């Protein structure tokens, strides 16, 4: 065989071998790539769940802190595919499964006046976060992230909003700091808001509205309500789940704004396309409103949603650089703090005056 022919044959074989892994990679090979990062994240999440169960600390906060403490594992390239998959995939499916906890009937049971009051509380939180973000030199996207997380459902809303805003608008360090501050604020609120409602001599319904409308995390809002009374806990649950249901409209509006900012000439029909996980969230809410889900299945779905979101939060924290977070100082935390205080003030005023 002539040397030039041999060279051609070698080149064809080389190209065939180089192309094969990209086009014919098996599911087993893909899982092998994801396994190291997934395993590290799962172990950290189990540790967070153990600490939460034994010491009563918020599970999301524990996942954040452990993830930040283990961020050195990202120096190993093998964990990158798994952490990327968990931080994005588990987040989106966790939001979808969260829809099994909300029904249209629950929102209707709130009544028109409390629902309008709840909208005002949420608008006050988001508006305050936007104003403080701009005054502190941060971008509008940072204000949207902080306000949405405070107004809707804490870390879950922050994860969903970051999914449509993207790392180009909000840095990974800013996102991690927002998650930490939101989780801390929610944990403190669960401890202080029920005694505050008692000091203000609120009845069960008023206390339930105050707690459900102003505490960020779902579990902590419900727990804070039941810490006041069973009636307050039931009402706080309705109020809080109504906020969760508004996750879809808020993320939709933010998604449209982000698309318009990225491509102002894009056709309006394409701009209306929702993120797939928000669409499935809405479908899940509608199905859950039509079909009566057995209590054990609903509890299992709640556990699954919390597990997926815990994995996503832990993976996000691991991917965040502590040195960048420490360099940011205290100013980036101001939008969340201001939005928290605004939602507390407006919720307290409505609970005392209108309800």
Tab-separated table of C-alpha atoms in Angstrom:
chain	number	residue	atom	x	y	z
A	1	UNK	CA	0.000	0.000	0.000
A	2	UNK	CA	1.333	3.416	-0.908
A	3	UNK	CA	2.315	5.695	1.995
A	4	UNK	CA	-0.158	8.382	0.981
A	5	UNK	CA	-2.961	5.838	0.938
A	6	UNK	CA	-1.893	4.623	4.352
A	7	UNK	CA	-1.994	8.203	5.580
A	8	UNK	CA	-5.499	8.667	4.254
A	9	UNK	CA	-6.645	5.441	5.849
A	10	UNK	CA	-5.165	6.455	9.203
A	11	UNK	CA	-6.829	9.856	8.982
A	12	UNK	CA	-10.228	8.302	8.342
A	13	UNK	CA	-9.811	5.878	11.223
A	14	UNK	CA	-8.688	8.664	13.530
A	15	UNK	CA	-11.690	10.834	12.668
A	16	UNK	CA	-14.035	7.891	13.121
A	17	UNK	CA	-12.599	7.164	16.559
A	18	UNK	CA	-12.729	10.829	17.564
A	19	UNK	CA	-16.350	11.172	16.501
A	20	UNK	CA	-17.556	7.928	18.076
A	21	UNK	CA	-17.698	9.007	21.760
A	22	UNK	CA	-19.635	12.183	20.939
A	23	UNK	CA	-22.264	10.505	18.780
A	24	UNK	CA	-22.543	6.981	20.188
A	25	UNK	CA	-22.013	7.485	23.926
A	26	UNK	CA	-24.174	5.029	25.845
A	27	UNK	CA	-26.380	5.865	28.804
A	28	UNK	CA	-23.976	3.925	30.995
A	29	UNK	CA	-21.088	6.117	29.861
A	30	UNK	CA	-23.138	9.244	30.562
A	31	UNK	CA	-23.999	7.989	34.050
A	32	UNK	CA	-20.331	7.275	34.711
A	33	UNK	CA	-19.585	10.906	33.923
A	34	UNK	CA	-22.333	12.150	36.249
A	35	UNK	CA	-21.717	9.727	39.089
A	36	UNK	CA	-18.775	11.411	40.934
A	37	UNK	CA	-20.490	14.807	41.225
A	38	UNK	CA	-23.858	13.273	42.035
A	39	UNK	CA	-22.354	11.054	44.745
A	40	UNK	CA	-20.569	13.955	46.462
A	41	UNK	CA	-23.727	16.074	46.344
A	42	UNK	CA	-25.896	13.228	47.662
A	43	UNK	CA	-23.553	12.582	50.610
A	44	UNK	CA	-23.513	16.278	51.509
A	45	UNK	CA	-27.321	16.445	51.265
A	46	UNK	CA	-27.710	13.411	53.536
A	47	UNK	CA	-25.451	15.102	56.078
A	48	UNK	CA	-27.592	18.257	55.847
A	49	UNK	CA	-30.772	16.232	56.388
A	50	UNK	CA	-29.230	14.495	59.422
A	51	UNK	CA	-28.186	17.793	61.001
A	52	UNK	CA	-31.611	19.295	60.311
A	53	UNK	CA	-33.425	16.345	61.866
A	54	UNK	CA	-31.253	16.113	64.979
A	55	UNK	CA	-30.688	19.806	65.699
A	56	UNK	CA	-33.811	21.425	64.269
A	57	UNK	CA	-31.932	23.622	61.795
A	58	UNK	CA	-33.552	24.473	58.425
A	59	UNK	CA	-32.586	21.754	55.969
A	60	UNK	CA	-32.012	24.144	53.043
A	61	UNK	CA	-29.708	26.296	55.175
A	62	UNK	CA	-27.750	23.209	56.220
A	63	UNK	CA	-27.408	22.153	52.601
A	64	UNK	CA	-26.125	25.597	51.686
A	65	UNK	CA	-23.550	25.744	54.470
A	66	UNK	CA	-22.256	22.219	53.892
A	67	UNK	CA	-22.085	22.833	50.152
A	68	UNK	CA	-20.104	26.036	50.663
A	69	UNK	CA	-17.752	24.227	53.049
A	70	UNK	CA	-17.151	21.547	50.413
A	71	UNK	CA	-16.655	23.866	47.461
A	72	UNK	CA	-13.018	22.745	47.257
A	73	UNK	CA	-14.225	19.526	45.590
A	74	UNK	CA	-14.766	21.499	42.375
A	75	UNK	CA	-10.991	21.509	41.926
A	76	UNK	CA	-11.517	17.926	40.738
A	77	UNK	CA	-12.788	18.094	37.117
A	78	UNK	CA	-14.560	14.730	37.393
A	79	UNK	CA	-17.278	16.182	39.632
A	80	UNK	CA	-18.212	19.016	37.272
A	81	UNK	CA	-20.697	17.143	35.009
A	82	UNK	CA	-22.560	15.685	37.985
A	83	UNK	CA	-22.779	18.998	39.860
A	84	UNK	CA	-23.996	20.768	36.719
A	85	UNK	CA	-26.652	18.104	36.188
A	86	UNK	CA	-27.856	18.191	39.805
A	87	UNK	CA	-27.940	21.987	40.098
A	88	UNK	CA	-30.067	22.305	36.944
A	89	UNK	CA	-31.969	19.043	36.521
A	90	UNK	CA	-32.929	18.489	40.156
A	91	UNK	CA	-33.959	22.133	40.469
A	92	UNK	CA	-36.352	21.984	37.536
A	93	UNK	CA	-37.966	18.696	38.478
A	94	UNK	CA	-38.175	19.811	42.105
A	95	UNK	CA	-40.219	22.829	40.997
A	96	UNK	CA	-42.468	20.583	38.896
A	97	UNK	CA	-43.131	18.197	41.794
A	98	UNK	CA	-43.773	21.169	44.097
A	99	UNK	CA	-46.938	21.770	42.067
A	100	UNK	CA	-48.506	18.696	43.698
A	101	UNK	CA	-48.834	20.712	46.925
A	102	UNK	CA	-51.002	23.478	45.430
A	103	UNK	CA	-54.589	23.490	44.189
A	104	UNK	CA	-56.790	26.185	42.689
A	105	UNK	CA	-59.333	25.526	45.457
A	106	UNK	CA	-56.763	26.508	48.094
A	107	UNK	CA	-56.255	29.855	46.418
A	108	UNK	CA	-60.016	30.354	46.165
A	109	UNK	CA	-60.443	29.522	49.863
A	110	UNK	CA	-58.281	32.510	50.734
A	111	UNK	CA	-60.971	34.962	49.640
A	112	UNK	CA	-60.688	38.077	47.444
A	113	UNK	CA	-59.680	40.609	50.116
A	114	UNK	CA	-56.891	38.520	51.719
A	115	UNK	CA	-55.679	37.522	48.258
A	116	UNK	CA	-55.439	41.160	47.147
A	117	UNK	CA	-53.676	41.956	50.424
A	118	UNK	CA	-51.249	39.125	49.732
A	119	UNK	CA	-50.519	40.541	46.277
A	120	UNK	CA	-49.739	43.920	47.848
A	121	UNK	CA	-47.375	42.274	50.349
A	122	UNK	CA	-45.552	40.487	47.537
A	123	UNK	CA	-45.406	43.650	45.422
A	124	UNK	CA	-43.971	45.573	48.387
A	125	UNK	CA	-41.244	42.966	48.855
A	126	UNK	CA	-40.270	42.923	45.176
A	127	UNK	CA	-40.464	46.703	44.787
A	128	UNK	CA	-38.329	47.300	47.864
A	129	UNK	CA	-35.721	44.794	46.701
A	130	UNK	CA	-35.512	46.478	43.284
A	131	UNK	CA	-35.121	49.962	44.782
A	132	UNK	CA	-32.517	48.905	47.354
A	133	UNK	CA	-30.594	46.922	44.741
A	134	UNK	CA	-30.295	49.983	42.532
A	135	UNK	CA	-29.365	52.238	45.474
A	136	UNK	CA	-26.646	49.811	46.546
A	137	UNK	CA	-25.192	49.687	43.037
A	138	UNK	CA	-26.523	46.237	42.086
A	139	UNK	CA	-28.326	45.375	38.864
A	140	UNK	CA	-32.056	45.041	38.278
A	141	UNK	CA	-31.585	41.279	37.963
A	142	UNK	CA	-30.176	41.099	41.502
A	143	UNK	CA	-33.220	43.001	42.763
A	144	UNK	CA	-35.563	40.649	40.911
A	145	UNK	CA	-33.808	37.619	42.369
A	146	UNK	CA	-33.877	38.955	45.935
A	147	UNK	CA	-37.447	40.268	45.684
A	148	UNK	CA	-38.816	37.122	44.076
A	149	UNK	CA	-37.149	34.843	46.608
A	150	UNK	CA	-38.538	36.929	49.474
A	151	UNK	CA	-42.002	37.410	48.028
A	152	UNK	CA	-42.721	33.853	46.879
A	153	UNK	CA	-41.086	30.842	48.499
A	154	UNK	CA	-37.486	31.478	49.476
A	155	UNK	CA	-34.774	29.263	48.047
A	156	UNK	CA	-37.166	27.473	45.664
A	157	UNK	CA	-38.167	30.735	44.008
A	158	UNK	CA	-34.548	31.923	43.931
A	159	UNK	CA	-33.519	28.745	42.128
A	160	UNK	CA	-36.352	29.083	39.609
A	161	UNK	CA	-35.615	32.757	38.938
A	162	UNK	CA	-31.895	32.127	38.575
A	163	UNK	CA	-32.795	29.454	36.040
A	164	UNK	CA	-34.338	32.078	33.735
A	165	UNK	CA	-32.057	35.016	34.597
A	166	UNK	CA	-28.860	33.049	34.061
A	167	UNK	CA	-25.284	33.537	35.240
A	168	UNK	CA	-24.789	36.422	32.787
A	169	UNK	CA	-27.109	38.632	34.818
A	170	UNK	CA	-26.501	37.289	38.331
A	171	UNK	CA	-23.103	35.936	39.316
A	172	UNK	CA	-22.799	32.567	41.018
A	173	UNK	CA	-21.408	34.300	44.124
A	174	UNK	CA	-24.342	36.738	44.282
A	175	UNK	CA	-26.778	33.876	43.832
A	176	UNK	CA	-25.181	31.832	46.627
A	177	UNK	CA	-25.189	34.850	48.955
A	178	UNK	CA	-28.863	35.494	48.198
A	179	UNK	CA	-29.702	31.874	49.038
A	180	UNK	CA	-27.823	32.081	52.338
A	181	UNK	CA	-29.441	35.370	53.404
A	182	UNK	CA	-32.940	34.239	52.391
A	183	UNK	CA	-32.556	30.980	54.331
A	184	UNK	CA	-31.212	32.768	57.418
A	185	UNK	CA	-34.004	35.350	57.298
A	186	UNK	CA	-36.615	32.610	56.996
A	187	UNK	CA	-35.145	30.681	59.927
A	188	UNK	CA	-35.121	33.788	62.131
A	189	UNK	CA	-38.659	34.693	61.051
A	190	UNK	CA	-39.991	31.280	62.080
A	191	UNK	CA	-38.649	31.915	65.589
A	192	UNK	CA	-39.660	35.572	66.008
A	193	UNK	CA	-42.877	36.101	64.020
A	194	UNK	CA	-45.200	33.907	66.148
A	195	UNK	CA	-44.176	35.714	69.398
A	196	UNK	CA	-44.567	39.030	67.535
A	197	UNK	CA	-48.108	38.074	66.536
A	198	UNK	CA	-48.841	37.228	70.174
A	199	UNK	CA	-47.399	40.547	71.374
A	200	UNK	CA	-49.671	42.361	68.911
A	201	UNK	CA	-52.674	40.373	70.266
A	202	UNK	CA	-53.614	39.045	66.840
A	203	UNK	CA	-56.301	36.406	66.565
A	204	UNK	CA	-55.634	33.071	64.872
A	205	UNK	CA	-56.659	34.235	61.404
A	206	UNK	CA	-54.635	37.437	61.608
A	207	UNK	CA	-51.579	35.604	62.896
A	208	UNK	CA	-51.929	32.986	60.165
A	209	UNK	CA	-51.978	35.691	57.498
A	210	UNK	CA	-48.990	37.514	58.968
A	211	UNK	CA	-46.888	34.363	59.200
A	212	UNK	CA	-47.982	32.860	55.882
A	213	UNK	CA	-47.541	36.102	53.959
A	214	UNK	CA	-44.113	37.098	55.282
A	215	UNK	CA	-42.028	33.975	56.040
A	216	UNK	CA	-40.104	32.858	52.961
A	217	UNK	CA	-39.700	29.083	53.129
A	218	UNK	CA	-42.802	26.877	52.860
A	219	UNK	CA	-41.970	24.495	55.712
A	220	UNK	CA	-40.967	27.311	58.055
A	221	UNK	CA	-44.078	29.372	57.269
A	222	UNK	CA	-46.324	26.401	58.011
A	223	UNK	CA	-44.309	25.482	61.104
A	224	UNK	CA	-44.459	29.044	62.386
A	225	UNK	CA	-48.223	29.106	61.917
A	226	UNK	CA	-48.764	25.894	63.860
A	227	UNK	CA	-46.421	27.173	66.559
A	228	UNK	CA	-49.037	29.883	67.176
A	229	UNK	CA	-52.128	27.655	67.009
A	230	UNK	CA	-53.709	24.940	64.872
A	231	UNK	CA	-56.131	27.423	63.312
A	232	UNK	CA	-53.330	29.861	62.545
A	233	UNK	CA	-51.293	27.010	61.073
A	234	UNK	CA	-54.098	25.984	58.734
A	235	UNK	CA	-54.614	29.562	57.548
A	236	UNK	CA	-50.881	30.173	57.194
A	237	UNK	CA	-50.701	27.057	55.012
A	238	UNK	CA	-53.375	28.410	52.651
A	239	UNK	CA	-51.703	31.822	52.457
A	240	UNK	CA	-48.264	30.343	51.876
A	241	UNK	CA	-49.404	27.901	49.192
A	242	UNK	CA	-51.138	30.778	47.426
A	243	UNK	CA	-47.743	32.488	47.273
A	244	UNK	CA	-46.226	29.290	45.867
A	245	UNK	CA	-48.914	29.192	43.162
A	246	UNK	CA	-47.839	32.683	42.089
A	247	UNK	CA	-44.357	31.357	41.334
A	248	UNK	CA	-45.414	30.529	37.776
A	249	UNK	CA	-46.745	34.015	36.855
A	250	UNK	CA	-43.726	35.770	38.374
A	251	UNK	CA	-41.193	33.498	36.654
A	252	UNK	CA	-43.146	33.892	33.392
A	253	UNK	CA	-42.944	37.697	33.556
A	254	UNK	CA	-39.239	37.568	34.417
A	255	UNK	CA	-38.643	35.108	31.578
A	256	UNK	CA	-40.376	37.422	29.092
A	257	UNK	CA	-38.317	40.360	30.332
A	258	UNK	CA	-35.099	38.368	30.039
A	259	UNK	CA	-35.932	37.216	26.508
A	260	UNK	CA	-36.826	40.736	25.430
A	261	UNK	CA	-33.544	42.001	26.845
A	262	UNK	CA	-31.554	39.263	25.095
A	263	UNK	CA	-33.286	39.521	21.714
A	264	UNK	CA	-35.527	42.589	21.317
A	265	UNK	CA	-36.253	41.703	17.687
A	266	UNK	CA	-37.495	38.202	18.494
A	267	UNK	CA	-41.087	37.481	17.433
A	268	UNK	CA	-43.604	38.023	20.231
A	269	UNK	CA	-44.920	34.437	19.970
A	270	UNK	CA	-41.467	33.041	20.697
A	271	UNK	CA	-41.119	35.432	23.621
A	272	UNK	CA	-44.279	33.983	25.153
A	273	UNK	CA	-42.787	30.485	25.321
A	274	UNK	CA	-42.454	29.534	29.002
A	275	UNK	CA	-39.587	27.561	30.502
A	276	UNK	CA	-40.600	23.922	30.293
A	277	UNK	CA	-40.438	23.337	34.042
A	278	UNK	CA	-42.803	26.254	34.736
A	279	UNK	CA	-45.231	24.885	32.135
A	280	UNK	CA	-45.137	21.473	33.818
A	281	UNK	CA	-45.559	23.162	37.214
A	282	UNK	CA	-48.792	24.763	35.989
A	283	UNK	CA	-49.967	21.468	34.497
A	284	UNK	CA	-49.254	19.723	37.796
A	285	UNK	CA	-51.250	22.337	39.725
A	286	UNK	CA	-54.219	21.951	37.374
A	287	UNK	CA	-54.127	18.139	37.542
A	288	UNK	CA	-53.799	18.279	41.320
A	289	UNK	CA	-56.850	20.563	41.408
A	290	UNK	CA	-58.940	18.152	39.333
A	291	UNK	CA	-57.792	14.794	40.691
A	292	UNK	CA	-57.858	14.021	44.392
A	293	UNK	CA	-54.391	12.820	45.309
A	294	UNK	CA	-54.236	10.384	48.250
A	295	UNK	CA	-52.540	11.796	51.325
A	296	UNK	CA	-49.638	9.279	51.275
A	297	UNK	CA	-48.906	10.129	47.633
A	298	UNK	CA	-49.039	13.871	48.363
A	299	UNK	CA	-46.645	13.393	51.286
A	300	UNK	CA	-44.310	11.341	49.099
A	301	UNK	CA	-44.343	14.055	46.425
A	302	UNK	CA	-43.562	16.704	49.047
A	303	UNK	CA	-40.605	14.650	50.281
A	304	UNK	CA	-39.412	14.138	46.701
A	305	UNK	CA	-39.659	17.859	45.940
A	306	UNK	CA	-37.740	18.801	49.083
A	307	UNK	CA	-35.083	16.193	48.269
A	308	UNK	CA	-34.593	17.431	44.706
A	309	UNK	CA	-34.428	21.069	45.818
A	310	UNK	CA	-31.981	20.194	48.605
A	311	UNK	CA	-29.721	18.461	46.079
A	312	UNK	CA	-29.945	21.486	43.767
A	313	UNK	CA	-29.117	23.947	46.548
A	314	UNK	CA	-26.189	21.845	47.781
A	315	UNK	CA	-24.758	21.495	44.269
A	316	UNK	CA	-25.153	25.242	43.665
A	317	UNK	CA	-23.297	26.016	46.884
A	318	UNK	CA	-20.480	23.638	45.956
A	319	UNK	CA	-20.048	25.426	42.641
A	320	UNK	CA	-19.773	28.830	44.370
A	321	UNK	CA	-16.419	30.347	45.233
A	322	UNK	CA	-16.155	31.399	48.864
A	323	UNK	CA	-13.436	33.944	48.126
A	324	UNK	CA	-15.744	35.815	45.732
A	325	UNK	CA	-18.614	35.716	48.224
A	326	UNK	CA	-16.379	37.145	50.961
A	327	UNK	CA	-15.139	39.894	48.653
A	328	UNK	CA	-18.697	41.052	47.987
A	329	UNK	CA	-19.144	42.491	51.487
A	330	UNK	CA	-22.475	43.302	53.112
A	331	UNK	CA	-24.091	45.450	50.420
A	332	UNK	CA	-25.299	42.550	48.200
A	333	UNK	CA	-27.322	41.240	51.157
A	334	UNK	CA	-29.274	44.493	51.530
A	335	UNK	CA	-32.024	43.754	48.939
A	336	UNK	CA	-33.077	40.555	50.742
A	337	UNK	CA	-32.976	42.218	54.168
A	338	UNK	CA	-34.974	45.213	52.960
A	339	UNK	CA	-37.531	43.035	51.173
A	340	UNK	CA	-37.940	40.908	54.312
A	341	UNK	CA	-38.621	43.949	56.481
A	342	UNK	CA	-41.003	45.405	53.902
A	343	UNK	CA	-43.048	42.202	53.641
A	344	UNK	CA	-43.230	41.984	57.454
A	345	UNK	CA	-44.375	45.604	57.804
A	346	UNK	CA	-47.043	45.414	55.093
A	347	UNK	CA	-48.295	41.972	56.202
A	348	UNK	CA	-48.564	43.213	59.798
A	349	UNK	CA	-50.512	46.295	58.715
A	350	UNK	CA	-52.971	44.258	56.636
A	351	UNK	CA	-53.465	41.653	59.341
A	352	UNK	CA	-54.303	44.333	61.917
A	353	UNK	CA	-56.380	46.696	59.763
A	354	UNK	CA	-58.225	44.630	57.136
A	355	UNK	CA	-58.546	41.082	58.448
